[in-house]
PDB file of C-alpha atoms in Angstrom:
ATOM      1  CA  MET A   1      76.563 102.710 164.594  1.00 52.00           C
ATOM      2  CA  GLU A   2      77.605 105.926 166.313  1.00 63.00           C
ATOM      3  CA  PRO A   3      78.957 108.817 164.186  1.00 67.00           C
ATOM      4  CA  VAL A   4      82.344 108.767 165.950  1.00 65.00           C
ATOM      5  CA  MET A   5      82.804 105.081 165.155  1.00 69.00           C
ATOM      6  CA  SER A   6      81.892 105.597 161.489  1.00 86.00           C
ATOM      7  CA  TRP A   7      84.493 108.405 161.188  1.00 85.00           C
ATOM      8  CA  THR A   8      87.088 106.194 162.832  1.00 87.00           C
ATOM      9  CA  LEU A   9      86.278 103.363 160.456  1.00 88.00           C
ATOM     10  CA  LEU A  10      86.427 105.699 157.456  1.00 87.00           C
ATOM     11  CA  LEU A  11      89.795 107.049 158.596  1.00 90.00           C
ATOM     12  CA  LEU A  12      91.089 103.501 159.046  1.00 91.00           C
ATOM     13  CA  VAL A  13      89.949 102.431 155.562  1.00 91.00           C
ATOM     14  CA  VAL A  14      91.428 105.546 153.905  1.00 92.00           C
ATOM     15  CA  SER A  15      94.719 105.081 155.783  1.00 94.00           C
ATOM     16  CA  ALA A  16      94.911 101.432 154.727  1.00 94.00           C
ATOM     17  CA  GLY A  17      94.214 102.421 151.116  1.00 94.00           C
ATOM     18  CA  LEU A  18      96.949 105.056 151.132  1.00 93.00           C
ATOM     19  CA  ALA A  19      99.423 102.641 152.715  1.00 94.00           C
ATOM     20  CA  TRP A  20      98.641 100.063 150.007  1.00 95.00           C
ATOM     21  CA  LEU A  21      99.028 102.695 147.271  1.00 92.00           C
ATOM     22  CA  LEU A  22     102.419 103.798 148.614  1.00 89.00           C
ATOM     23  CA  TRP A  23     103.583 100.183 148.887  1.00 91.00           C
ATOM     24  CA  GLN A  24     102.421  99.496 145.310  1.00 93.00           C
ATOM     25  CA  ARG A  25     104.307 102.541 143.981  1.00 88.00           C
ATOM     26  CA  GLN A  26     107.423 101.459 145.873  1.00 88.00           C
ATOM     27  CA  GLN A  27     107.233  97.971 144.340  1.00 90.00           C
ATOM     28  CA  GLN A  28     106.853  99.434 140.835  1.00 91.00           C
ATOM     29  CA  ALA A  29     109.873 101.697 141.338  1.00 89.00           C
ATOM     30  CA  LYS A  30     111.924  98.787 142.675  1.00 91.00           C
ATOM     31  CA  MET A  31     111.034  96.572 139.688  1.00 92.00           C
ATOM     32  CA  MET A  32     111.988  99.356 137.280  1.00 91.00           C
ATOM     33  CA  ALA A  33     115.276  99.922 139.127  1.00 93.00           C
ATOM     34  CA  LEU A  34     116.017  96.189 139.007  1.00 93.00           C
ATOM     35  CA  PHE A  35     115.323  96.108 135.244  1.00 93.00           C
ATOM     36  CA  ILE A  36     117.696  99.054 134.645  1.00 93.00           C
ATOM     37  CA  LEU A  37     120.349  97.493 136.866  1.00 93.00           C
ATOM     38  CA  ARG A  38     120.180  94.064 135.191  1.00 93.00           C
ATOM     39  CA  ARG A  39     120.574  95.662 131.767  1.00 94.00           C
ATOM     40  CA  HIS A  40     123.511  97.780 132.954  1.00 92.00           C
ATOM     41  CA  CYS A  41     125.267  94.768 134.510  1.00 90.00           C
ATOM     42  CA  GLN A  42     124.737  92.763 131.329  1.00 91.00           C
ATOM     43  CA  GLN A  43     126.272  95.536 129.195  1.00 93.00           C
ATOM     44  CA  LEU A  44     129.347  95.683 131.446  1.00 90.00           C
ATOM     45  CA  GLN A  45     129.545  91.883 131.777  1.00 89.00           C
ATOM     46  CA  LEU A  46     129.021  92.027 135.525  1.00 91.00           C
ATOM     47  CA  GLN A  47     127.023  89.661 137.672  1.00 90.00           C
ATOM     48  CA  LEU A  48     124.355  91.103 139.944  1.00 90.00           C
ATOM     49  CA  LEU A  49     124.785  89.030 143.095  1.00 89.00           C
ATOM     50  CA  ASP A  50     121.687  87.437 144.598  1.00 86.00           C
ATOM     51  CA  ASP A  51     119.757  89.191 141.788  1.00 82.00           C
ATOM     52  CA  THR A  52     118.517  91.743 144.329  1.00 86.00           C
ATOM     53  CA  LEU A  53     118.757  95.340 145.360  1.00 91.00           C
ATOM     54  CA  TYR A  54     117.482  97.000 148.515  1.00 92.00           C
ATOM     55  CA  MET A  55     116.434 100.490 149.440  1.00 92.00           C
ATOM     56  CA  CYS A  56     119.184 102.128 151.465  1.00 94.00           C
ATOM     57  CA  GLY A  57     117.618 105.579 151.696  1.00 93.00           C
ATOM     58  CA  TRP A  58     114.985 107.988 150.469  1.00 91.00           C
ATOM     59  CA  ARG A  59     114.068 111.649 150.748  1.00 89.00           C
ATOM     60  CA  LEU A  60     111.493 114.087 149.476  1.00 86.00           C
ATOM     61  CA  LEU A  61     112.777 116.672 146.969  1.00 82.00           C
ATOM     62  CA  ALA A  62     111.221 119.786 145.517  1.00 76.00           C
ATOM     63  CA  GLY A  63     111.255 119.671 141.709  1.00 67.00           C
ATOM     64  CA  ARG A  64     113.757 121.983 140.052  1.00 63.00           C
ATOM     65  CA  TRP A  65     114.461 121.582 136.337  1.00 59.00           C
ATOM     66  CA  LEU A  66     111.946 119.230 134.794  1.00 57.00           C
ATOM     67  CA  ASP A  67     109.023 119.719 137.169  1.00 63.00           C
ATOM     68  CA  PRO A  68     109.347 123.072 138.957  1.00 68.00           C
ATOM     69  CA  GLY A  69     107.043 123.276 141.941  1.00 71.00           C
ATOM     70  CA  ARG A  70     106.398 119.541 141.978  1.00 75.00           C
ATOM     71  CA  TRP A  71     107.678 117.221 144.694  1.00 79.00           C
ATOM     72  CA  ASN A  72     109.596 114.041 143.843  1.00 80.00           C
ATOM     73  CA  LEU A  73     110.675 111.099 145.915  1.00 85.00           C
ATOM     74  CA  GLU A  74     114.366 110.257 145.670  1.00 90.00           C
ATOM     75  CA  ARG A  75     114.960 106.539 146.146  1.00 93.00           C
ATOM     76  CA  ARG A  76     118.460 105.236 146.806  1.00 96.00           C
ATOM     77  CA  TYR A  77     119.058 101.523 146.154  1.00 96.00           C
ATOM     78  CA  CYS A  78     122.153  99.511 147.097  1.00 97.00           C
ATOM     79  CA  PHE A  79     123.302  96.213 145.592  1.00 96.00           C
ATOM     80  CA  GLU A  80     126.298  93.905 145.253  1.00 94.00           C
ATOM     81  CA  PHE A  81     127.943  92.655 142.077  1.00 93.00           C
ATOM     82  CA  SER A  82     131.031  90.794 140.922  1.00 91.00           C
ATOM     83  CA  SER A  83     133.127  90.919 137.784  1.00 85.00           C
ATOM     84  CA  GLY A  84     132.865  88.016 135.372  1.00 71.00           C
ATOM     85  CA  HIS A  85     135.688  85.884 136.747  1.00 71.00           C
ATOM     86  CA  GLY A  86     136.090  86.888 140.384  1.00 66.00           C
ATOM     87  CA  THR A  87     134.626  85.820 143.652  1.00 78.00           C
ATOM     88  CA  GLU A  88     135.071  89.346 145.012  1.00 86.00           C
ATOM     89  CA  ARG A  89     131.934  91.194 146.043  1.00 89.00           C
ATOM     90  CA  TYR A  90     131.650  94.862 145.158  1.00 92.00           C
ATOM     91  CA  ARG A  91     129.023  97.387 146.158  1.00 95.00           C
ATOM     92  CA  GLY A  92     126.973  99.662 143.972  1.00 96.00           C
ATOM     93  CA  GLU A  93     124.339 102.315 144.414  1.00 97.00           C
ATOM     94  CA  MET A  94     121.687 103.795 142.154  1.00 96.00           C
ATOM     95  CA  VAL A  95     119.465 106.835 142.639  1.00 95.00           C
ATOM     96  CA  LEU A  96     116.030 107.435 141.129  1.00 91.00           C
ATOM     97  CA  HIS A  97     114.086 110.706 141.221  1.00 86.00           C
ATOM     98  CA  GLY A  98     110.535 109.597 140.757  1.00 79.00           C
ATOM     99  CA  ARG A  99     110.891 107.145 137.872  1.00 80.00           C
ATOM    100  CA  ARG A 100     113.990 108.748 136.363  1.00 85.00           C
ATOM    101  CA  LEU A 101     117.475 107.294 136.843  1.00 90.00           C
ATOM    102  CA  VAL A 102     119.786 109.996 138.193  1.00 92.00           C
ATOM    103  CA  SER A 103     122.958 108.062 138.967  1.00 94.00           C
ATOM    104  CA  LEU A 104     124.370 104.561 139.000  1.00 95.00           C
ATOM    105  CA  ASP A 105     127.689 104.224 140.820  1.00 95.00           C
ATOM    106  CA  LEU A 106     129.858 101.113 140.963  1.00 93.00           C
ATOM    107  CA  GLU A 107     132.702 100.495 143.365  1.00 91.00           C
ATOM    108  CA  PRO A 108     136.067 100.141 141.553  1.00 88.00           C
ATOM    109  CA  HIS A 109     136.384  96.517 140.438  1.00 82.00           C
ATOM    110  CA  GLN A 110     138.589  94.194 138.386  1.00 77.00           C
ATOM    111  CA  LEU A 111     137.586  93.574 134.795  1.00 72.00           C
TER     112      LEU A 111
END
């Protein structure tokens, strides 16, 4: 095996490992967000439609208050819900900084 090919193979394996690690972290964050959202909907007697949420944005942020000098990933998730008796669909959005919930906004809805 030539040295150039071994470096290429090593780079490919490391890249695949990093991609898997990032995907795994994303899945963990999504499961945590879904857990928080289900609990919130249950407390407000709302129904999370399709029992899903999807990532509608992300950005890299420099830490400010809790972790100065440390970078965090802001994940923005969108979802749909309905009130207990209606067939109306409403939109919601939640924001996580790392693993910390920053905001959970619900569109105005009927109770």
